[in-house]
Coordinates of C-alpha atoms in Angstrom, one line a residue:
M1 CA 0.0 0.1 0.0
T2 CA 1.4 3.5 -0.9
I3 CA 0.4 7.0 0.0
G4 CA -1.6 9.0 -2.5
P5 CA -4.3 10.9 -0.8
G6 CA -6.0 14.0 -2.2
F7 CA -5.0 17.0 -0.2
A8 CA -7.1 19.2 1.8
A9 CA -7.7 22.7 0.4
D10 CA -6.8 25.7 2.5
S11 CA -9.6 28.4 2.3
R12 CA -8.9 32.1 1.7
P13 CA -10.4 34.5 4.1
A14 CA -13.4 36.4 2.6
D15 CA -11.9 39.8 3.5
E16 CA -8.7 39.2 1.5
P17 CA -7.7 41.8 -1.2
N18 CA -8.8 41.1 -4.7
P19 CA -6.9 38.0 -6.1
V20 CA -5.2 40.3 -8.7
V21 CA -2.5 41.2 -6.2
R22 CA -1.0 37.7 -6.8
H23 CA 0.2 38.9 -10.2
R24 CA 1.9 42.0 -8.9
S25 CA 5.4 42.6 -10.2
S26 CA 8.4 41.6 -8.1
A27 CA 9.4 45.3 -7.7
K28 CA 5.9 46.1 -6.4
V29 CA 6.0 43.4 -4.0
A30 CA 9.4 44.3 -2.9
Q31 CA 8.1 47.8 -2.3
W32 CA 5.4 46.5 0.0
V33 CA 7.9 44.4 1.9
E34 CA 9.8 47.5 2.7
V35 CA 6.7 49.5 3.6
H36 CA 5.8 46.6 5.9
R37 CA 9.4 46.6 7.5
L38 CA 9.3 50.4 8.1
A39 CA 5.6 50.1 9.5
V40 CA 6.7 47.5 12.0
A41 CA 9.8 49.4 13.1
G42 CA 7.6 52.6 13.4
R43 CA 4.8 50.9 15.2
E44 CA 2.3 51.8 12.5
T45 CA -0.1 48.9 13.3
A46 CA -2.7 49.4 10.7
I47 CA -0.3 49.9 7.8
A48 CA 1.7 46.9 8.8
R49 CA -1.3 44.6 9.0
H50 CA -2.7 45.7 5.6
V51 CA 0.5 45.5 3.7
G52 CA 1.5 42.2 5.4
R53 CA -1.7 40.8 4.2
L54 CA -1.2 42.0 0.6
V55 CA 2.3 40.5 0.5
A56 CA 1.2 37.1 2.1
R57 CA -1.5 37.0 -0.6
V58 CA 1.2 37.0 -3.3
W59 CA 3.5 34.7 -1.5
L60 CA 1.3 32.0 -0.2
P61 CA 0.2 30.7 -3.7
R62 CA 3.9 30.7 -4.6
S63 CA 4.8 28.4 -1.6
R64 CA 7.1 31.0 0.0
Y65 CA 6.1 29.7 3.4
A66 CA 9.2 30.7 5.5
D67 CA 8.8 34.3 4.2
V68 CA 5.2 34.5 5.1
A69 CA 5.9 33.2 8.6
A70 CA 8.5 35.8 9.1
L71 CA 6.2 38.5 7.9
A72 CA 3.3 37.3 10.1
N73 CA 5.5 37.0 13.2
A74 CA 6.7 40.7 12.5
T75 CA 3.2 41.9 12.4
L76 CA 2.4 40.1 15.6
T77 CA 5.0 42.0 17.5
L78 CA 2.5 44.9 17.3
G79 CA -0.1 43.0 18.9
P80 CA -2.8 40.2 18.2
D81 CA -3.9 40.2 14.6
A82 CA -6.4 37.7 13.1
G83 CA -4.9 37.9 9.6
A84 CA -1.3 37.3 10.7
F85 CA -2.5 34.3 12.9
Y86 CA -4.5 32.9 10.0
D87 CA -1.5 33.2 7.6
L88 CA 0.8 31.6 10.3
G89 CA -1.6 28.7 10.7
W90 CA -1.8 28.1 6.9
V91 CA 2.1 28.1 6.8
Q92 CA 2.3 25.7 9.8
T93 CA -0.3 23.4 8.3
T94 CA 1.5 23.2 4.9
T95 CA 4.9 22.6 6.6
G96 CA 3.8 19.8 8.9
Q97 CA 3.3 21.7 12.2
P98 CA -0.5 20.7 13.0
W99 CA -0.5 21.5 16.6
Q100 CA 1.0 24.9 16.2
A101 CA -1.4 25.5 13.2
L102 CA -4.4 24.7 15.5
A103 CA -3.1 27.1 18.1
S104 CA -2.7 29.9 15.5
Y105 CA -6.1 29.3 13.9
E106 CA -7.9 29.3 17.2
Q107 CA -6.4 32.6 18.0
A108 CA -7.5 33.9 14.5
L109 CA -11.1 32.4 15.0
A110 CA -11.5 34.2 18.3
L111 CA -10.5 37.6 16.8
Y112 CA -12.7 37.1 13.8
R113 CA -15.8 36.2 15.9
E114 CA -15.0 39.3 18.1
A115 CA -15.1 41.5 15.0
G116 CA -18.2 39.8 13.5
N117 CA -16.2 38.9 10.3
L118 CA -18.4 35.9 9.3
G119 CA -16.5 35.2 6.0
S120 CA -13.1 34.9 7.7
E121 CA -14.7 32.9 10.6
A122 CA -15.9 30.3 8.0
A123 CA -12.5 30.2 6.2
T124 CA -10.9 29.7 9.7
L125 CA -13.3 26.9 10.6
T126 CA -12.7 25.2 7.3
N127 CA -8.9 25.3 7.8
I128 CA -9.1 23.9 11.4
G129 CA -11.1 21.1 9.9
A130 CA -8.4 20.4 7.4
V131 CA -5.8 20.1 10.3
Y132 CA -8.0 17.7 12.0
D133 CA -8.5 15.7 8.9
N134 CA -4.7 15.6 8.3
L135 CA -4.3 14.3 11.9
G136 CA -6.9 11.6 11.1
D137 CA -9.6 13.0 13.3
R138 CA -12.4 12.7 10.7
E139 CA -15.3 13.4 13.0
R140 CA -13.8 16.6 14.4
A141 CA -12.8 17.6 10.9
L142 CA -16.4 17.1 9.5
A143 CA -17.8 19.0 12.5
H144 CA -15.8 22.0 11.5
Y145 CA -16.5 21.9 7.9
Q146 CA -20.3 21.7 8.7
Q147 CA -20.1 24.7 10.9
A148 CA -18.3 26.5 8.1
L149 CA -20.5 25.6 5.1
P150 CA -23.7 27.5 5.9
V151 CA -21.7 30.6 7.0
T152 CA -19.7 30.6 3.8
R153 CA -22.8 30.2 1.7
G154 CA -24.6 33.0 3.8
V155 CA -21.9 35.5 3.0
G156 CA -21.8 34.6 -0.7
N157 CA -18.2 33.4 -0.7
R158 CA -18.3 30.9 -3.6
S159 CA -14.7 30.1 -3.6
G160 CA -14.8 29.4 0.2
E161 CA -18.0 27.2 -0.3
A162 CA -15.9 25.2 -2.9
T163 CA -13.0 24.7 -0.6
T164 CA -15.4 23.4 2.1
L165 CA -17.1 21.1 -0.2
V166 CA -13.7 19.7 -1.3
N167 CA -12.6 19.1 2.1
I168 CA -16.0 17.3 3.1
G169 CA -15.4 15.2 0.1
L170 CA -11.9 14.3 1.4
V171 CA -13.3 13.1 4.6
H172 CA -15.7 10.8 2.9
D173 CA -12.7 9.7 0.6
N174 CA -10.6 8.9 3.6
R175 CA -13.4 6.9 5.0
G176 CA -13.7 4.8 1.8
D177 CA -16.9 6.3 0.5
R178 CA -15.7 7.1 -3.0
E179 CA -19.0 7.8 -4.7
R180 CA -19.9 10.3 -2.0
A181 CA -16.5 12.1 -2.2
L182 CA -16.9 12.4 -6.0
A183 CA -20.3 14.0 -5.6
Y184 CA -18.7 16.7 -3.3
Y185 CA -15.7 17.2 -5.5
E186 CA -18.0 17.7 -8.6
Q187 CA -20.0 20.4 -6.9
A188 CA -16.7 22.1 -5.8
L189 CA -15.2 21.9 -9.4
A190 CA -18.3 23.6 -11.0
I191 CA -18.2 26.4 -8.5
T192 CA -14.3 27.0 -8.9
R193 CA -14.9 27.2 -12.7
E194 CA -17.9 29.5 -12.4
V195 CA -15.9 32.0 -10.3
D196 CA -12.5 31.5 -12.1
D197 CA -10.8 30.2 -9.0
R198 CA -7.8 28.4 -10.8
A199 CA -6.0 27.3 -7.7
G200 CA -9.3 25.8 -6.2
E201 CA -10.0 24.1 -9.5
A202 CA -6.6 22.4 -9.4
I203 CA -7.2 21.1 -5.9
A204 CA -10.8 19.7 -6.9
L205 CA -9.2 18.0 -10.1
N206 CA -6.4 16.5 -8.1
N207 CA -8.8 15.0 -5.5
M208 CA -11.0 13.6 -8.2
G209 CA -7.9 12.0 -9.8
A210 CA -6.9 10.4 -6.4
T211 CA -10.4 9.0 -6.0
Y212 CA -10.6 7.5 -9.5
N213 CA -7.1 6.0 -8.9
R214 CA -8.3 4.4 -5.8
L215 CA -11.3 3.0 -7.9
G216 CA -8.8 1.6 -10.3
E217 CA -9.8 3.9 -13.2
R218 CA -6.3 4.7 -14.1
E219 CA -6.7 6.6 -17.4
R220 CA -9.5 8.7 -15.9
A221 CA -7.3 9.6 -12.9
L222 CA -4.4 10.7 -15.2
A223 CA -6.6 12.9 -17.2
Y224 CA -7.7 14.8 -14.0
Y225 CA -4.0 14.9 -12.7
E226 CA -2.8 16.3 -16.0
Q227 CA -5.3 19.1 -15.8
A228 CA -4.5 19.9 -12.3
L229 CA -0.7 19.9 -13.0
A230 CA -1.0 22.4 -15.8
I231 CA -3.0 24.7 -13.4
T232 CA -0.6 24.4 -10.5
R233 CA 2.3 25.3 -12.7
E234 CA 0.2 28.3 -14.4
V235 CA -0.4 29.8 -11.0
G236 CA 2.9 29.0 -9.5
D237 CA 1.7 26.7 -6.8
R238 CA 4.9 24.7 -6.1
A239 CA 3.5 22.7 -3.1
G240 CA 0.4 21.7 -5.2
E241 CA 2.6 20.9 -8.2
A242 CA 4.6 18.5 -6.0
T243 CA 1.4 16.9 -4.8
V244 CA 0.1 16.3 -8.3
L245 CA 3.6 14.9 -9.5
N246 CA 3.5 12.5 -6.5
N247 CA 0.0 11.3 -7.4
I248 CA 0.8 10.7 -11.1
G249 CA 3.7 8.7 -9.8
L250 CA 1.1 6.5 -7.8
V251 CA -0.9 6.0 -10.9
Y252 CA 2.1 4.5 -12.7
D253 CA 3.1 2.5 -9.6
N254 CA -0.4 1.0 -9.5
V255 CA -0.1 -0.3 -13.2
G256 CA 3.3 -1.7 -12.5
D257 CA 5.4 1.1 -14.4
R258 CA 7.9 1.5 -11.5
E259 CA 10.5 3.4 -13.6
R260 CA 8.0 6.2 -14.6
A261 CA 6.7 6.1 -11.0
L262 CA 10.1 6.7 -9.6
A263 CA 10.7 9.5 -12.1
Y264 CA 7.7 11.3 -10.9
Y265 CA 8.5 10.8 -7.3
G266 CA 12.0 12.0 -8.0
Q267 CA 10.5 15.2 -9.4
A268 CA 8.1 15.7 -6.4
L269 CA 10.6 15.1 -3.6
P270 CA 13.0 18.1 -4.1
I271 CA 10.0 20.6 -4.5
R272 CA 8.5 19.3 -1.2
R273 CA 11.8 19.8 0.5
E274 CA 12.1 23.2 -1.2
V275 CA 8.8 24.6 0.1
G276 CA 9.2 23.0 3.5
D277 CA 6.4 20.5 3.2
R278 CA 7.5 17.9 5.7
A279 CA 4.3 15.7 5.5
G280 CA 4.5 15.7 1.9
E281 CA 8.2 14.9 1.8
A282 CA 7.5 11.8 4.0
A283 CA 4.7 10.7 1.8
T284 CA 7.0 10.8 -1.3
L285 CA 9.8 9.0 0.7
T286 CA 7.2 6.3 1.5
N287 CA 6.1 5.9 -2.1
L288 CA 9.8 5.7 -3.3
G289 CA 10.3 2.9 -0.7
A290 CA 7.1 1.1 -2.0
A291 CA 8.3 1.3 -5.7
Y292 CA 11.7 0.0 -4.8
D293 CA 10.0 -2.8 -2.7
R294 CA 7.9 -3.8 -5.7
L295 CA 11.1 -3.9 -7.9
G296 CA 12.6 -6.3 -5.3
Y297 CA 14.9 -3.9 -3.6
R298 CA 13.7 -4.5 0.0
K299 CA 16.6 -3.1 1.9
R300 CA 16.6 0.0 -0.2
A301 CA 12.9 0.3 0.4
L302 CA 13.3 0.0 4.2
A303 CA 15.9 2.9 4.1
Y304 CA 13.4 5.2 2.5
Y305 CA 10.6 4.1 5.1
E306 CA 13.2 4.7 7.9
Q307 CA 13.4 8.2 6.7
A308 CA 9.7 8.8 6.3
L309 CA 8.5 7.3 9.7
P310 CA 10.2 9.8 12.1
I311 CA 8.9 12.7 10.0
Q312 CA 5.3 11.5 10.1
R313 CA 5.5 11.0 13.8
E314 CA 7.0 14.4 14.1
V315 CA 4.3 16.1 12.2
G316 CA 1.5 14.0 13.7
D317 CA 0.5 12.5 10.3
R318 CA -1.1 9.3 11.8
A319 CA -2.6 8.1 8.7
S320 CA 0.6 8.1 6.7
E321 CA 2.4 6.7 9.8
A322 CA 0.2 3.7 9.5
I323 CA 0.8 3.2 5.8
T324 CA 4.6 3.4 6.3
L325 CA 4.4 0.8 9.2
N326 CA 2.5 -1.4 6.9
N327 CA 4.9 -1.1 4.2
M328 CA 7.8 -1.8 6.4
G329 CA 6.0 -4.9 7.3
A330 CA 5.5 -5.9 3.7
A331 CA 9.3 -5.3 3.1
H332 CA 10.3 -7.6 6.0
F333 CA 7.8 -10.3 4.7
G334 CA 9.6 -10.1 1.3
L335 CA 12.9 -10.6 3.0
G336 CA 11.5 -13.8 4.6
D337 CA 11.0 -12.5 8.2
P338 CA 7.2 -13.1 8.7
E339 CA 7.4 -12.6 12.5
R340 CA 8.9 -9.1 12.1
A341 CA 6.5 -8.3 9.2
R342 CA 3.5 -9.2 11.5
A343 CA 4.8 -7.1 14.3
Y344 CA 4.8 -4.0 12.0
F345 CA 1.4 -4.9 10.7
E346 CA 0.1 -5.1 14.3
Q347 CA 1.7 -1.7 15.1
A348 CA -0.2 -0.3 12.1
L349 CA -3.7 -1.6 12.9
P350 CA -4.5 0.5 15.9
V351 CA -3.3 3.7 14.2
I352 CA -5.3 2.9 11.1
R353 CA -8.5 2.3 13.2
E354 CA -7.9 5.5 15.0
V355 CA -8.0 7.5 11.8
G356 CA -10.9 5.6 10.4
D357 CA -9.2 4.3 7.2
R358 CA -11.3 1.3 6.3
S359 CA -9.4 0.6 3.2
G360 CA -6.0 0.7 5.0
E361 CA -7.3 -1.7 7.8
A362 CA -8.5 -4.2 5.2
T363 CA -5.1 -4.0 3.4
T364 CA -3.3 -4.5 6.7
R365 CA -5.6 -7.4 7.7
H366 CA -5.0 -8.9 4.2
N367 CA -1.3 -9.0 4.8
I368 CA -1.7 -10.6 8.2
G369 CA -3.9 -13.1 6.5
E370 CA -1.2 -13.9 4.1
I371 CA 1.2 -14.5 7.0
R372 CA -1.3 -16.8 8.7
R373 CA -1.6 -18.9 5.5
Q374 CA 2.2 -19.0 5.2
Q375 CA 2.4 -20.3 8.8
G376 CA -0.2 -23.0 8.1
D377 CA -3.1 -21.4 9.9
F378 CA -5.6 -21.8 7.0
A379 CA -8.7 -21.4 9.0
G380 CA -7.4 -18.3 10.6
A381 CA -6.4 -16.9 7.2
K382 CA -9.8 -17.6 5.8
D383 CA -11.6 -15.8 8.7
T384 CA -9.3 -12.9 8.3
L385 CA -9.8 -12.6 4.5
D386 CA -13.6 -13.0 4.7
E387 CA -13.7 -9.7 6.7
V388 CA -11.2 -8.1 4.2
L389 CA -13.4 -8.9 1.3
K390 CA -16.5 -7.5 2.9
V391 CA -14.7 -4.1 3.4
F392 CA -13.3 -3.9 -0.1
R393 CA -16.7 -4.7 -1.6
A394 CA -18.4 -2.3 0.7
I395 CA -16.2 0.7 -0.3
G396 CA -16.0 -0.3 -4.0
D397 CA -12.2 -0.9 -4.1
R398 CA -12.1 -3.4 -7.0
G399 CA -8.4 -3.5 -7.4
S400 CA -7.8 -4.6 -3.8
E401 CA -10.8 -6.9 -3.9
A402 CA -9.1 -8.7 -6.9
T403 CA -5.9 -9.1 -4.8
A404 CA -7.8 -10.4 -1.8
C405 CA -10.0 -12.8 -4.0
S406 CA -6.7 -14.3 -5.5
T407 CA -5.3 -14.8 -1.9
M408 CA -8.5 -16.4 -0.6
A409 CA -8.5 -18.6 -3.6
L410 CA -5.1 -20.0 -2.6
V411 CA -6.4 -20.4 1.0
L412 CA -9.4 -22.4 -0.3
V413 CA -7.0 -24.8 -2.2
D414 CA -5.1 -25.2 1.1
L415 CA -8.5 -26.3 2.7
A416 CA -9.1 -28.7 -0.3
R417 CA -12.0 -26.6 -1.6
V418 CA -10.8 -26.4 -5.3
D419 CA -14.2 -25.7 -6.9
E420 CA -14.7 -22.6 -4.7
A421 CA -11.2 -21.6 -5.3
V422 CA -11.7 -21.5 -9.0
K423 CA -14.9 -19.6 -8.8
L424 CA -13.1 -16.9 -6.6
Q425 CA -10.2 -16.8 -8.9
R426 CA -12.3 -16.1 -11.9
R427 CA -13.8 -13.1 -10.0
A428 CA -10.2 -12.1 -9.2
V429 CA -9.4 -12.1 -12.9
V430 CA -12.5 -10.2 -13.9
L431 CA -11.9 -7.4 -11.3
A432 CA -8.2 -7.3 -12.4
E433 CA -9.3 -6.8 -15.9
Q434 CA -11.6 -4.0 -15.0
T435 CA -9.0 -2.2 -13.0
N436 CA -5.9 -2.9 -15.3
H437 CA -4.3 -4.6 -12.2
P438 CA -0.6 -5.0 -12.3
R439 CA -0.9 -8.7 -11.4
L440 CA -3.5 -9.5 -13.9
E441 CA -1.2 -12.1 -15.9
R442 CA -0.2 -13.8 -12.6
M443 CA -3.9 -14.0 -11.7
R444 CA -4.7 -15.5 -15.1
A445 CA -1.9 -18.0 -14.7
I446 CA -3.1 -19.1 -11.2
L447 CA -6.7 -19.5 -12.7
G448 CA -5.3 -21.9 -15.3
Q449 CA -3.4 -23.9 -12.6
L450 CA -6.6 -24.2 -10.5
Q451 CA -8.6 -25.3 -13.5
Q452 CA -6.0 -27.9 -14.2
M453 CA -6.1 -29.1 -10.6
R454 CA -9.9 -29.4 -10.6
K455 CA -9.6 -31.8 -13.7
R456 CA -7.4 -34.3 -11.9

C-alpha cells in the first residue's frame, strides 16, 4: 500500500484583497515588503497589517512559506492580529506543524468572531477542519466543515464554499466512501470554474484524480491529474505541483510502471523539500520505498521508510504513519521474516483504526491473512480474508478486492475446496481486467493452474 491521498484545500479568508494582487510585479511586492518593515519599526500597526496581508496573498500561492511566517511574526510584534495568525496557521499546516497550526487558527477564529467577520470565521473553521483531517480525526474535521459551510454560503463566498465542499469530500474519501466523495468534488469543481478560481480548480481536479485512482480507473485519474498539474504550474503553486507529481507517480506505480513512477516521485521530492512540506516529503519517501520494494529492492525500500517514519511521527500525520508501518511489514515479509513483518502490521492496525481508514485496515488485515496462510493457519487466514473482502466490496475498491480474492482462492486450495477456489479466482481475474491490475497476468496463470487441478 502506498500513499496517494488527495490534499485538503486551504480556504482564503473572505476579506482578502482582490486576487489580482497575486500577479503584481516583483518590484511592487518588494516595495510592499519595505513598507511593511518600516511600519513594524515605526509601530504603524494598521499599515503593517494591511501591507502584510497584501504580501502574504502573493507569497502563499507561490509556496514562500518561510517568508510568510517571518512576515506574520513581525506583524504580531505589534499585537494580536487575526490575519497574521491565519497566515501563520496556513504556513504551519503546509509545513507539517499541525498542533502549532491549530493554536494559530484558534487565535484567529476568536478575533474574527469578536470582530463579527463571518466570512473569515468560516474560512478559519474550514482550515481547522483540514488540520484535524490531516491528523486523522475525521469526526472533528467534519464538524468544523459543517459549521463553516452555511456561513460561507450565507456571505456569498463561492470560492470558500468550494473549498469546504472539497474538504468534506476528502473526509468521505478517507473513510472509503468514494462515490460520496466524488459528488462533493464535482460540486466544488463546478463552483471553482464558475468563479474562475484556478487554484481551487486544481485542488478539486487533483482530488478527483486520487479518487478515480483508488477506484482503479487509471486513465481517468491521469486525465484529471494532467489538468491539475498544468494549473498548478500556471499559478505558481509549487506545493500543489509536487502533490500532483507525487500522485501521477502513484498511478504508474499501480499499473506496474515502476520506472516512470520513480521519475515522478523524484520530481516531487525536491520540490517538497524546497517549500518545507515535511508531511509531503515523508509521503513521497514512503512512495519511493514502495516502488523499490515492488522492484525487489527490499533493503533500499526500508531505508526510505526509515526516513519517512520519524517525519510522520514528528508532524502528527497518523494516517501516513500507519501506511509506512504497513509497508515496512511488507518489506520484512519479502525478506523472509514473517514474524517481524507481522509485528509491523500489528503496530499499524490501531493507528489505522484511530484514523478511520477502512481501506487501510483491510489492506493490513489482508497482509496478516497472508502470513497466517504461510504459517499453516488456513482457517485463521480464511476468517481474516472473509472480513477483508467484505470491506473492499463495501467501499468499491475493485483492485484490492481482486488481490484479496486471489489470496483467498489459494487459502481455499489449502483447505481442499478447489471448486470454490476456481470460482473466486475467476472473480479476481474479472476485477483485475476491469482495473488494469498490475498482477493480472499472474492471476490468469493461477486460474489456469486451478482449473487443471480441478480436472485431476
